Coordinates of C-alpha atoms (C1' of nucleotides) in Angstrom, one line a residue:
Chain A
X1 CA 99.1 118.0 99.7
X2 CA 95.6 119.1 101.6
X3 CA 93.0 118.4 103.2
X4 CA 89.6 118.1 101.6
X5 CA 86.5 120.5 102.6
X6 CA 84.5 116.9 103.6
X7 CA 86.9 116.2 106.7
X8 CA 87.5 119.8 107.6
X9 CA 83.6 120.5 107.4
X10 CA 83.0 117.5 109.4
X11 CA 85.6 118.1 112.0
X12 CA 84.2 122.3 112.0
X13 CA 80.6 120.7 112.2
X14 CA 81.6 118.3 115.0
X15 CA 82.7 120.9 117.0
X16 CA 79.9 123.1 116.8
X17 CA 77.9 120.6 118.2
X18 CA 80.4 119.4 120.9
X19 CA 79.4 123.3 122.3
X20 CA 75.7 122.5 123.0
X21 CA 74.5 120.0 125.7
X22 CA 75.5 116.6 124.8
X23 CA 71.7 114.3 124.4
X24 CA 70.4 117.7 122.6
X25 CA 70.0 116.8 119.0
X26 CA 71.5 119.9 116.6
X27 CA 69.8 120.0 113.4
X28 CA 71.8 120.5 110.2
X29 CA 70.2 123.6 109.3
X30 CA 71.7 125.4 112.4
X31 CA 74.9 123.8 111.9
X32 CA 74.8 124.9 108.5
X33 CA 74.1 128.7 109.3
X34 CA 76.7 129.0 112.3
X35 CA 79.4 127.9 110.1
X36 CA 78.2 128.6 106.7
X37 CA 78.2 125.2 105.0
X38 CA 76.3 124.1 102.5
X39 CA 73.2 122.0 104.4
X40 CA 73.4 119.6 101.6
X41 CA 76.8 119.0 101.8
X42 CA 76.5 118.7 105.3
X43 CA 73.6 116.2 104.8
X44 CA 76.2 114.2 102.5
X45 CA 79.1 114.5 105.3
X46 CA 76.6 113.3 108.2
X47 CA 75.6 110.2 106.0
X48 CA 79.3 108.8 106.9
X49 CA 79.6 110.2 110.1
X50 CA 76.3 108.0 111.4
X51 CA 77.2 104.6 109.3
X52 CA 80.6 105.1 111.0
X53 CA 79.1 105.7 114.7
X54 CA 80.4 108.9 115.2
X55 CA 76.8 110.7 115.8
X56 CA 73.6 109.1 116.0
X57 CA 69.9 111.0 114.3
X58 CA 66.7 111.7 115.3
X59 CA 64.1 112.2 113.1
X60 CA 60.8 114.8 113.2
X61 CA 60.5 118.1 114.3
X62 CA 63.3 119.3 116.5
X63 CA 65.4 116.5 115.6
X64 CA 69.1 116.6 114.2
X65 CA 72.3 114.7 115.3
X66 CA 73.8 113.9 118.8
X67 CA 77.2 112.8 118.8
X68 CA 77.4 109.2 119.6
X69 CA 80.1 109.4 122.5
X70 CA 81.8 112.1 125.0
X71 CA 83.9 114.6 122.4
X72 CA 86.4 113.4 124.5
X73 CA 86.5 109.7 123.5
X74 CA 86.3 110.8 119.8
X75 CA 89.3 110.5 118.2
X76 CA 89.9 112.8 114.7
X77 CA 91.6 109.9 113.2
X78 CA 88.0 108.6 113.5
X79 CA 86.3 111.2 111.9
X80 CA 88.8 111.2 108.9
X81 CA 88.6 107.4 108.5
X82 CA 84.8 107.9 108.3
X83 CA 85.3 110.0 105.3
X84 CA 87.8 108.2 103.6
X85 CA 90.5 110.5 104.2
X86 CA 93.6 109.3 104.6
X87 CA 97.4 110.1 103.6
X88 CA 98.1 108.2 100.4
X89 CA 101.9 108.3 98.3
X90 CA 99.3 107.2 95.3
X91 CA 100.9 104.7 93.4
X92 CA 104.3 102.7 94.4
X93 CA 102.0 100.7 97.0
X94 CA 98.6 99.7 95.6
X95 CA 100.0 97.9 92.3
X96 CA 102.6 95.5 94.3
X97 CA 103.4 93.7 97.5
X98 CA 107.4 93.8 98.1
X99 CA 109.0 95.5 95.2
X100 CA 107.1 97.8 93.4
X101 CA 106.8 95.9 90.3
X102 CA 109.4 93.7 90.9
X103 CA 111.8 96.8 89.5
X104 CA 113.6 97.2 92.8
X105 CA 115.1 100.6 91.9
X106 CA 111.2 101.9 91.7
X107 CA 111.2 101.8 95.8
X108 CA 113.9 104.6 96.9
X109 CA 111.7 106.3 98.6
X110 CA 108.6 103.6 99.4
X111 CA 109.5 103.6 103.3
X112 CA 109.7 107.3 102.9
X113 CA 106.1 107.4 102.1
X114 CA 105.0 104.6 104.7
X115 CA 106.6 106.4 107.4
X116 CA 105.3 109.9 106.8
X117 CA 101.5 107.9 106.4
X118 CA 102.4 107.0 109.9
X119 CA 103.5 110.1 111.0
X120 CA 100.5 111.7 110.0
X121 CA 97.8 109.3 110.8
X122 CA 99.9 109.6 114.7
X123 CA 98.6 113.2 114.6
X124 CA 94.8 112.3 114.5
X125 CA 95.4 109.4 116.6
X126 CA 96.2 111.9 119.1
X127 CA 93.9 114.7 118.6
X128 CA 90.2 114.1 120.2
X129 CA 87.8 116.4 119.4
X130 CA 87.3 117.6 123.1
X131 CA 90.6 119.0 122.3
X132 CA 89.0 121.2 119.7
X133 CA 86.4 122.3 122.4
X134 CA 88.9 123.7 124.9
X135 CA 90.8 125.9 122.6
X136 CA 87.7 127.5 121.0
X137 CA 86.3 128.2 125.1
X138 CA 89.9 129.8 125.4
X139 CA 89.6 131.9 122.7
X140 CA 85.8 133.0 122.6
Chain B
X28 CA 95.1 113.7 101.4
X29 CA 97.4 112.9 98.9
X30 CA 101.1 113.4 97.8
X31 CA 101.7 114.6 94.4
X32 CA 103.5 112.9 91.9
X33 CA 105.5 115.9 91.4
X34 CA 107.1 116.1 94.4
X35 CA 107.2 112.1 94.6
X36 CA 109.1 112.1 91.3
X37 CA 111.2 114.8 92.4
X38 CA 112.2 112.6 95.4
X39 CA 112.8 109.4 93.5
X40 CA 114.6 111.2 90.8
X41 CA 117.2 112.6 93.4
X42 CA 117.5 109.7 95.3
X43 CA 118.7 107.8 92.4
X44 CA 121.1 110.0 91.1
X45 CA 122.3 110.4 94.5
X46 CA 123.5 107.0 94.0
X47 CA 125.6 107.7 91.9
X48 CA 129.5 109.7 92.0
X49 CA 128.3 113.5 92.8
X50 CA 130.3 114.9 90.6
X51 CA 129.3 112.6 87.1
X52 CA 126.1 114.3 85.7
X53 CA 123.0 111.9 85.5
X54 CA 121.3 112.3 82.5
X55 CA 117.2 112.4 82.7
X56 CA 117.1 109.6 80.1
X57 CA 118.3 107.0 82.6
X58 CA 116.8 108.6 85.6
X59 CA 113.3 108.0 83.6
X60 CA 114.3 104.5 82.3
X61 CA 115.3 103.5 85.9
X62 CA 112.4 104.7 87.7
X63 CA 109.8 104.8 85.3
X64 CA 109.2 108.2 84.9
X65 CA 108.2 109.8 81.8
X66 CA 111.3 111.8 80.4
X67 CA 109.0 114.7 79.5
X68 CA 107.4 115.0 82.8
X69 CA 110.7 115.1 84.9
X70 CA 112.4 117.6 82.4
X71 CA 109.6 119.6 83.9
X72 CA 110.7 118.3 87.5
X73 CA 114.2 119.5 86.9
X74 CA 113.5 122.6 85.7
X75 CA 112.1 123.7 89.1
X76 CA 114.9 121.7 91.0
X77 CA 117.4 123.6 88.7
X78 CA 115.3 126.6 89.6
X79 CA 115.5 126.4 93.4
X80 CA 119.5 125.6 93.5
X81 CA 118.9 122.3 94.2
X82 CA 120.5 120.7 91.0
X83 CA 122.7 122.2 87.8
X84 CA 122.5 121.2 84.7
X85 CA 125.7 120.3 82.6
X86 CA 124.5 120.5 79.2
X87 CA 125.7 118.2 75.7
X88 CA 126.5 115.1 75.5
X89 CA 127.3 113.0 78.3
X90 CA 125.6 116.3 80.1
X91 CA 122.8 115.5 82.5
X92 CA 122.0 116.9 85.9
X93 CA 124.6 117.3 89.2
X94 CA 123.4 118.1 92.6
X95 CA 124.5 120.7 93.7
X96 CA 125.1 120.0 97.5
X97 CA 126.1 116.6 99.3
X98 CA 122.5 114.4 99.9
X99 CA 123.3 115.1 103.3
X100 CA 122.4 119.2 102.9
X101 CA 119.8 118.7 100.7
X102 CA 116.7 118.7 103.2
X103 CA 113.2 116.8 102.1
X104 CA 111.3 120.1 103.0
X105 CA 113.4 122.2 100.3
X106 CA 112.2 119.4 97.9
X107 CA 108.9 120.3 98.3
X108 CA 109.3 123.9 98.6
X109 CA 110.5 123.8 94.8
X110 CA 108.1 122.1 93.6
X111 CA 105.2 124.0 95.0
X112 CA 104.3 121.1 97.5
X113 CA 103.0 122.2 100.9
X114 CA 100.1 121.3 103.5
X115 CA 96.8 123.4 102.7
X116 CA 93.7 123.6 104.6
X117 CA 92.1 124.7 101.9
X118 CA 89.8 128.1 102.6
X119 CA 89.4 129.4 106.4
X120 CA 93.0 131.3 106.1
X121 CA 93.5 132.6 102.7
X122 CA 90.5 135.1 103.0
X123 CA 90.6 137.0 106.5
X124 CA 93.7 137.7 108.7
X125 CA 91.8 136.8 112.1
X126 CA 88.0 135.7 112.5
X127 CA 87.7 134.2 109.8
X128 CA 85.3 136.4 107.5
X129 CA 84.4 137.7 111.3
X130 CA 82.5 135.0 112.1
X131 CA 83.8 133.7 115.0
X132 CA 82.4 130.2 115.0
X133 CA 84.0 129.7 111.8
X134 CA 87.3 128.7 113.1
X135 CA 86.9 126.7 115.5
X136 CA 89.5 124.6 113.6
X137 CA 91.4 126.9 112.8
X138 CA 94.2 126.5 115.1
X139 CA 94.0 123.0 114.5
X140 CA 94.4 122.9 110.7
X141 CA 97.9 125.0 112.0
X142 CA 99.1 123.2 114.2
X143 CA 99.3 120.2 111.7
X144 CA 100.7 121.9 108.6
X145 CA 103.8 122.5 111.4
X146 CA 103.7 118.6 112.5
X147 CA 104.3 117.6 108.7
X148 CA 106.5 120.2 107.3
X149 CA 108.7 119.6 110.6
X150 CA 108.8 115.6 109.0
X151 CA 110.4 116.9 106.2
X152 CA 112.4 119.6 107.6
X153 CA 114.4 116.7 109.4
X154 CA 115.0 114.5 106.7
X155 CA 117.4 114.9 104.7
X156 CA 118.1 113.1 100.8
X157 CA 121.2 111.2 102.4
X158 CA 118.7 109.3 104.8
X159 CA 116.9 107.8 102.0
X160 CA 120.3 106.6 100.5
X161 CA 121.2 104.4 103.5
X162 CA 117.9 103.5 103.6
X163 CA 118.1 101.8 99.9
X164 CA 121.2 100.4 100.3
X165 CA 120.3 99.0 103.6
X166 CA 118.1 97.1 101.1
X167 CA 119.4 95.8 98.4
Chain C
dA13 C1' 128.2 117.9 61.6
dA14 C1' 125.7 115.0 64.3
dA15 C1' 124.0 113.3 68.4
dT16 C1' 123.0 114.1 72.9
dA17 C1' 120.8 116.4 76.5
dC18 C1' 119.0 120.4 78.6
dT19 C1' 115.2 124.7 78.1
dT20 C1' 110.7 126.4 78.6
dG21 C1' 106.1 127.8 77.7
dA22 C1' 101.8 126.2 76.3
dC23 C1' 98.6 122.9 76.0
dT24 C1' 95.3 118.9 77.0
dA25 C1' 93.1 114.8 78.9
dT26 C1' 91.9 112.7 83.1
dT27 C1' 90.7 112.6 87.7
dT28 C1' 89.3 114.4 91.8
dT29 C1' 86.7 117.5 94.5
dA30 C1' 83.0 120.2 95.9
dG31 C1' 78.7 120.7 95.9
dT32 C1' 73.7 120.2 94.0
dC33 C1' 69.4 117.8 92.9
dG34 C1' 65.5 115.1 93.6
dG35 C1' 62.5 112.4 95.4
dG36 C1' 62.1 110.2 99.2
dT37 C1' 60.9 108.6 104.9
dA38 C1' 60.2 109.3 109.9
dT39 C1' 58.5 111.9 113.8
dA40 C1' 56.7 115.6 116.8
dT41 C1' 53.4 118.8 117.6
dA42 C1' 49.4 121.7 116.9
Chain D
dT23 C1' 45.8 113.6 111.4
dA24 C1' 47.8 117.3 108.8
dT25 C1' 51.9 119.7 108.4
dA26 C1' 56.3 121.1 109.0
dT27 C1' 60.7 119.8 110.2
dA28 C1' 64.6 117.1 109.6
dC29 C1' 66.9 113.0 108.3
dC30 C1' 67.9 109.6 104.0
dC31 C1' 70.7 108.5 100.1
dG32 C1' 71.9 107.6 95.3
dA33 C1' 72.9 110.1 91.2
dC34 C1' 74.6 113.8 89.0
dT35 C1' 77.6 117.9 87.4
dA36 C1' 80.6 121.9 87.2
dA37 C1' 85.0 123.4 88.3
dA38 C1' 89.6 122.8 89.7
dA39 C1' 93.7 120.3 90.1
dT40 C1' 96.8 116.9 88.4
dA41 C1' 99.5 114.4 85.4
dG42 C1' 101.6 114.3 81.5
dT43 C1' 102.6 115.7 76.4
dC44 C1' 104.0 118.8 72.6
dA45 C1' 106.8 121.8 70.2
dA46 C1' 110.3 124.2 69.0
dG47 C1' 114.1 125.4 70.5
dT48 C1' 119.7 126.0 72.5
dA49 C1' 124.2 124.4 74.2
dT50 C1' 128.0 121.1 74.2
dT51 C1' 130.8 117.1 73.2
dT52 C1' 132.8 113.9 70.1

DNA sequence: AAATACTTGACTATTTTAGTCGGGTATATA
DNA sequence: TATATACCCGACTAAAATAGTCAAGTATTT
């Protein structure tokens, strides 16, 4: 079970922008230095992030992304739904409605699965990325 | 973010035979025909269960595998453990003890990505095999 | 003896992940 | 208005992980 470097680059690259003034576009490239990600990567990561109204572009010469809202309305749960991330049992669900196949015995541990989902995606829910910002103040 | 099959197996397999007198080995044969896992794949299961103290084996015919505690002292999170299954970040820990590689800005996450490998191995660290079995029989 | 069932390492196909490439377009500034 | 900067975005690929199989056993019961 883990977490994929698209989320956790985009939550890293998030952050790093929720440091400088808020309407002050961050360009990629910088973002891509500070925390040593590829700027391609980052370019592919970004993509999501605008089409799911997390950040906003601007184009030209001393352009780069602003985030869309206050890092303190942006939920992470957010962030990972933008890139498709989300806890999944694989299997057992996708291929059935009720029983799993109609073979009740298949389903033991179905709810199981469901309820950790939940359990997880609660975390995120609960996590905004001003949260983030605090910490790193406390520590630097 | 994905469960492995491994470990889902592993669960299945052990709630079915906990279904069953605790004392009367379960042999893998029916385990696989009852939940549809291939025979080869949960010999391997086993072997790590068998492995981590979690089941024994009784061996020759009518043989088949005995848990070795009551489902109500087998935790989820010892599950896992066995079978190799735990919450990665991926990167950002495994190579530096503190900074991160020294640069600073590179964790800005860091505590997060912490924080919720604790949240989910605490969901598993509280469940125990025995609350899936009520669970089942609650439906059926 | 024969059948059943566990033992165990090695292997392989498939899928996923991480990351790159290429050929764009838009905008600010000199 | 030329040029550099920076976003745009689909297609591609190498590497790693996963899922599952194979083979060649050994132990035990009936």
């Amino acid at each position: 079970m883990k977490l994929n470097t698209k989320s956790r680059y985009a939550v890293m690259a998030l952050a790093d922008m929720s440091k400088f003034p808020l309407n002050n576009p961050v360009s990629l490239r910088d973002i891509s230095l500070r925390q040593s990600i590829s700027l391609l990567y980052l370019e592919q990561i970004f993509f999501r992030l605008k089409k799911n109204d997390i950040v906003k572009s601007v184009r030209g010469t001393n352009g780069g992304y602003v985030l869309k809202r206050d890092p303190k309305n942006i939920k992470l749960s957010e962030i990972f739904k933008a890139l498709d991330q989300r806890v999944k049992t694989v299997g057992c669900k996708k291929e059935s409605k009720k029983g799993c196949n109609g073979k009740s015995a298949k389903c033991i541990t179905h709810e199981l699965w469901d309820e950790l989902e939940i359990y997880i995606n609660n975390f995120f829910e609960n996590k905004k990325l001003s949260d983030l910002l605090s910490t790193e103040e406390r520590i630097n």
